[in-house]
Short mmCIF file of C-alpha atoms in Angstrom, two decimals:
data_model
loop_
_atom_site.label_atom_id
_atom_site.label_comp_id
_atom_site.label_asym_id
_atom_site.label_seq_id
_atom_site.Cartn_x
_atom_site.Cartn_y
_atom_site.Cartn_z
CA UNK A 1 -13.94 -14.40 3.98
CA UNK A 2 -10.15 -14.34 4.77
CA UNK A 3 -10.71 -14.96 8.50
CA UNK A 4 -12.87 -17.96 7.62
CA UNK A 5 -10.14 -19.40 5.41
CA UNK A 6 -7.68 -18.94 8.28
CA UNK A 7 -9.87 -20.69 10.64
CA UNK A 8 -10.39 -23.57 8.10
CA UNK A 9 -6.53 -23.73 7.69
CA UNK A 10 -6.09 -23.82 11.49
CA UNK A 11 -8.71 -26.58 12.05
CA UNK A 12 -6.89 -28.52 9.18
CA UNK A 13 -3.58 -28.09 10.86
CA UNK A 14 -5.10 -29.11 14.25
CA UNK A 15 -6.59 -32.23 12.79
CA UNK A 16 -3.21 -32.96 11.05
CA UNK A 17 -1.41 -32.73 14.34
CA UNK A 18 -4.01 -34.80 16.19
CA UNK A 19 -4.02 -37.36 13.48
CA UNK A 20 -0.49 -37.63 12.84
CA UNK A 21 1.77 -39.59 15.20
CA UNK A 22 3.75 -37.68 17.94
CA UNK A 23 6.93 -38.13 16.11
CA UNK A 24 5.59 -36.61 12.88
CA UNK A 25 3.66 -33.79 14.76
CA UNK A 26 6.87 -32.88 16.53
CA UNK A 27 8.64 -32.33 13.15
CA UNK A 28 5.96 -29.70 11.93
CA UNK A 29 7.45 -26.33 11.96
CA UNK A 30 4.96 -23.47 12.18
CA UNK A 31 5.67 -19.59 12.36
CA UNK A 32 3.74 -16.57 12.28
CA UNK A 33 4.22 -12.77 11.91
CA UNK A 34 2.17 -9.56 12.33
CA UNK A 35 2.13 -7.70 8.94
CA UNK A 36 0.83 -4.39 10.67
CA UNK A 37 3.71 -4.52 13.03
CA UNK A 38 6.09 -4.97 10.20
CA UNK A 39 4.50 -1.96 8.47
CA UNK A 40 4.63 0.09 11.66
CA UNK A 41 8.14 -0.89 12.80
CA UNK A 42 10.20 -1.36 9.58
CA UNK A 43 12.18 1.59 8.23
CA UNK A 44 10.38 1.28 4.84
CA UNK A 45 6.99 1.16 6.55
CA UNK A 46 7.82 4.21 8.79
CA UNK A 47 9.00 6.25 5.73
CA UNK A 48 5.77 5.29 3.79
CA UNK A 49 3.71 6.16 6.85
CA UNK A 50 5.42 9.54 7.13
CA UNK A 51 5.06 10.30 3.52
CA UNK A 52 1.45 9.35 3.64
CA UNK A 53 0.86 11.61 6.77
CA UNK A 54 2.44 14.65 5.09
CA UNK A 55 0.35 14.28 1.93
CA UNK A 56 -2.84 13.74 4.11
CA UNK A 57 -2.08 16.84 6.09
CA UNK A 58 -1.49 18.96 2.96
CA UNK A 59 -4.95 17.69 1.43
CA UNK A 60 -6.78 18.20 4.82
CA UNK A 61 -5.62 21.65 4.81
CA UNK A 62 -7.13 22.32 1.34
CA UNK A 63 -10.36 20.68 2.46
CA UNK A 64 -10.48 22.81 5.63
CA UNK A 65 -9.77 26.08 3.61
CA UNK A 66 -12.58 25.30 1.37
CA UNK A 67 -14.99 24.45 4.26
CA UNK A 68 -13.90 27.72 6.00
CA UNK A 69 -14.61 29.66 2.78
CA UNK A 70 -18.06 28.13 2.53
CA UNK A 71 -18.86 28.89 6.19
CA UNK A 72 -17.73 32.47 5.82
CA UNK A 73 -19.91 32.98 2.72
CA UNK A 74 -22.81 31.35 4.55
CA UNK A 75 -22.47 33.55 7.61
CA UNK A 76 -22.14 36.69 5.40
CA UNK A 77 -25.31 35.63 3.46
CA UNK A 78 -27.25 35.22 6.79
CA UNK A 79 -26.21 38.64 7.93
CA UNK A 80 -27.13 40.28 4.55
CA UNK A 81 -30.20 38.22 3.98
CA UNK A 82 -32.67 40.75 5.23
CA UNK A 83 -31.23 43.47 2.98
CA UNK A 84 -31.37 41.34 -0.29
CA UNK A 85 -34.22 41.20 -2.65
CA UNK A 86 -35.66 37.75 -3.74
CA UNK A 87 -33.55 37.49 -6.78
CA UNK A 88 -30.32 38.25 -5.06
CA UNK A 89 -31.28 35.79 -2.29
CA UNK A 90 -31.88 33.03 -4.88
CA UNK A 91 -28.57 33.79 -6.57
CA UNK A 92 -26.65 33.76 -3.29
CA UNK A 93 -28.43 30.37 -2.16
CA UNK A 94 -27.47 28.86 -5.54
CA UNK A 95 -23.89 30.09 -5.08
CA UNK A 96 -23.82 28.61 -1.55
CA UNK A 97 -25.15 25.24 -2.86
CA UNK A 98 -22.49 25.31 -5.60
CA UNK A 99 -19.85 25.91 -3.02
CA UNK A 100 -21.02 23.14 -0.91
CA UNK A 101 -21.07 20.69 -3.73
CA UNK A 102 -17.55 21.78 -4.78
CA UNK A 103 -16.55 21.05 -1.10
CA UNK A 104 -18.08 17.68 -1.14
CA UNK A 105 -16.42 16.76 -4.48
CA UNK A 106 -13.08 18.02 -3.17
CA UNK A 107 -13.53 15.81 -0.03
CA UNK A 108 -14.44 12.74 -2.16
CA UNK A 109 -11.35 13.49 -4.48
CA UNK A 110 -9.13 13.86 -1.45
CA UNK A 111 -10.26 10.57 0.08
CA UNK A 112 -9.79 8.79 -3.32
CA UNK A 113 -6.37 10.32 -3.61
CA UNK A 114 -5.43 9.15 -0.12
CA UNK A 115 -6.67 5.55 -0.67
CA UNK A 116 -4.68 5.40 -3.91
CA UNK A 117 -1.49 6.77 -2.24
CA UNK A 118 -1.96 4.36 0.60
CA UNK A 119 -2.05 1.45 -1.89
CA UNK A 120 1.03 2.70 -3.88
CA UNK A 121 3.03 3.08 -0.76
CA UNK A 122 2.16 -0.17 0.80
CA UNK A 123 1.81 -2.49 -2.11
CA UNK A 124 5.59 -2.68 -2.81
CA UNK A 125 6.25 -3.26 1.03
CA UNK A 126 3.76 -6.16 1.20
CA UNK A 127 5.12 -7.70 -1.90
CA UNK A 128 8.57 -7.60 -0.55
CA UNK A 129 7.35 -9.14 2.84
CA UNK A 130 5.66 -11.84 0.90
CA UNK A 131 8.89 -12.59 -0.92
CA UNK A 132 10.78 -12.49 2.39
CA UNK A 133 8.39 -14.81 4.05
CA UNK A 134 8.50 -17.42 1.32
CA UNK A 135 12.26 -17.30 1.25
CA UNK A 136 12.49 -17.51 5.05
CA UNK A 137 9.93 -20.48 4.99
CA UNK A 138 12.03 -22.42 2.37
CA UNK A 139 15.47 -21.55 4.05
CA UNK A 140 14.43 -22.24 7.56
CA UNK A 141 12.20 -25.29 6.61
CA UNK A 142 8.82 -23.97 7.87
CA UNK A 143 5.81 -26.11 7.09
CA UNK A 144 3.47 -23.17 7.50
CA UNK A 145 3.72 -19.36 8.27
CA UNK A 146 0.56 -17.49 9.10
CA UNK A 147 0.01 -13.72 9.15
CA UNK A 148 -1.73 -12.71 12.35
CA UNK A 149 -4.86 -10.66 11.92
CA UNK A 150 -7.92 -10.07 14.15
CA UNK A 151 -9.22 -13.46 15.07
CA UNK A 152 -6.78 -15.15 12.61
CA UNK A 153 -4.70 -16.87 15.11
CA UNK A 154 -5.87 -18.07 18.58
CA UNK A 155 -2.62 -19.09 20.05
CA UNK A 156 1.05 -19.21 19.21
CA UNK A 157 4.27 -19.34 21.29
CA UNK A 158 6.46 -16.24 21.07
CA UNK A 159 9.33 -18.50 19.66
CA UNK A 160 7.52 -18.94 16.50
CA UNK A 161 6.84 -15.15 15.98
CA UNK A 162 8.76 -14.07 12.88
CA UNK A 163 7.72 -10.59 12.89
CA UNK A 164 11.06 -9.20 14.08
CA UNK A 165 13.05 -11.28 11.69
CA UNK A 166 10.94 -10.08 8.80
CA UNK A 167 11.43 -6.44 9.84
CA UNK A 168 15.16 -6.91 9.82
CA UNK A 169 15.10 -8.62 6.40
CA UNK A 170 12.74 -5.85 5.02
CA UNK A 171 15.10 -3.15 6.46
CA UNK A 172 17.91 -4.74 4.63
CA UNK A 173 15.85 -5.17 1.34
CA UNK A 174 14.37 -1.56 1.44
CA UNK A 175 15.34 0.37 -1.87
CA UNK A 176 17.84 3.08 -1.52
CA UNK A 177 16.61 6.61 -2.43
#
């Protein structure tokens, strides 16, 4: 949906450029930036990524521990299975199913927690980037500024790439801890 809007905007701009006189077209100022590069290369983005990675590693460790506990119990049951009566087998199978469900629940909770954390860490950065881009657009008199995404921009000269400028401004605007 977003890609479609970008294409429509690009087609509209191309039509505007073609229909406008060469003097008017020459005065059009267009820029672009790469949000993913801003997130990857800015100090604020790097710190958010490091915080996310640390939390992810801790949560994945819990999931691995739970999975290992389940596998160990399952292997122990398989070794003892021949020695157990039917009632004990059924109880152990129910116990293993319960452990498996708890492990799956933990995995789902972990994924939900990581998604929420990702949103919490990136939203303030993205909000600030939008503010910077709008300010930059007004200050430097851009007519249009696009964010590059897969398929969103077919061609642009490097001189109109604002990614590095946005990273500099974001690094200046990063809240102090």
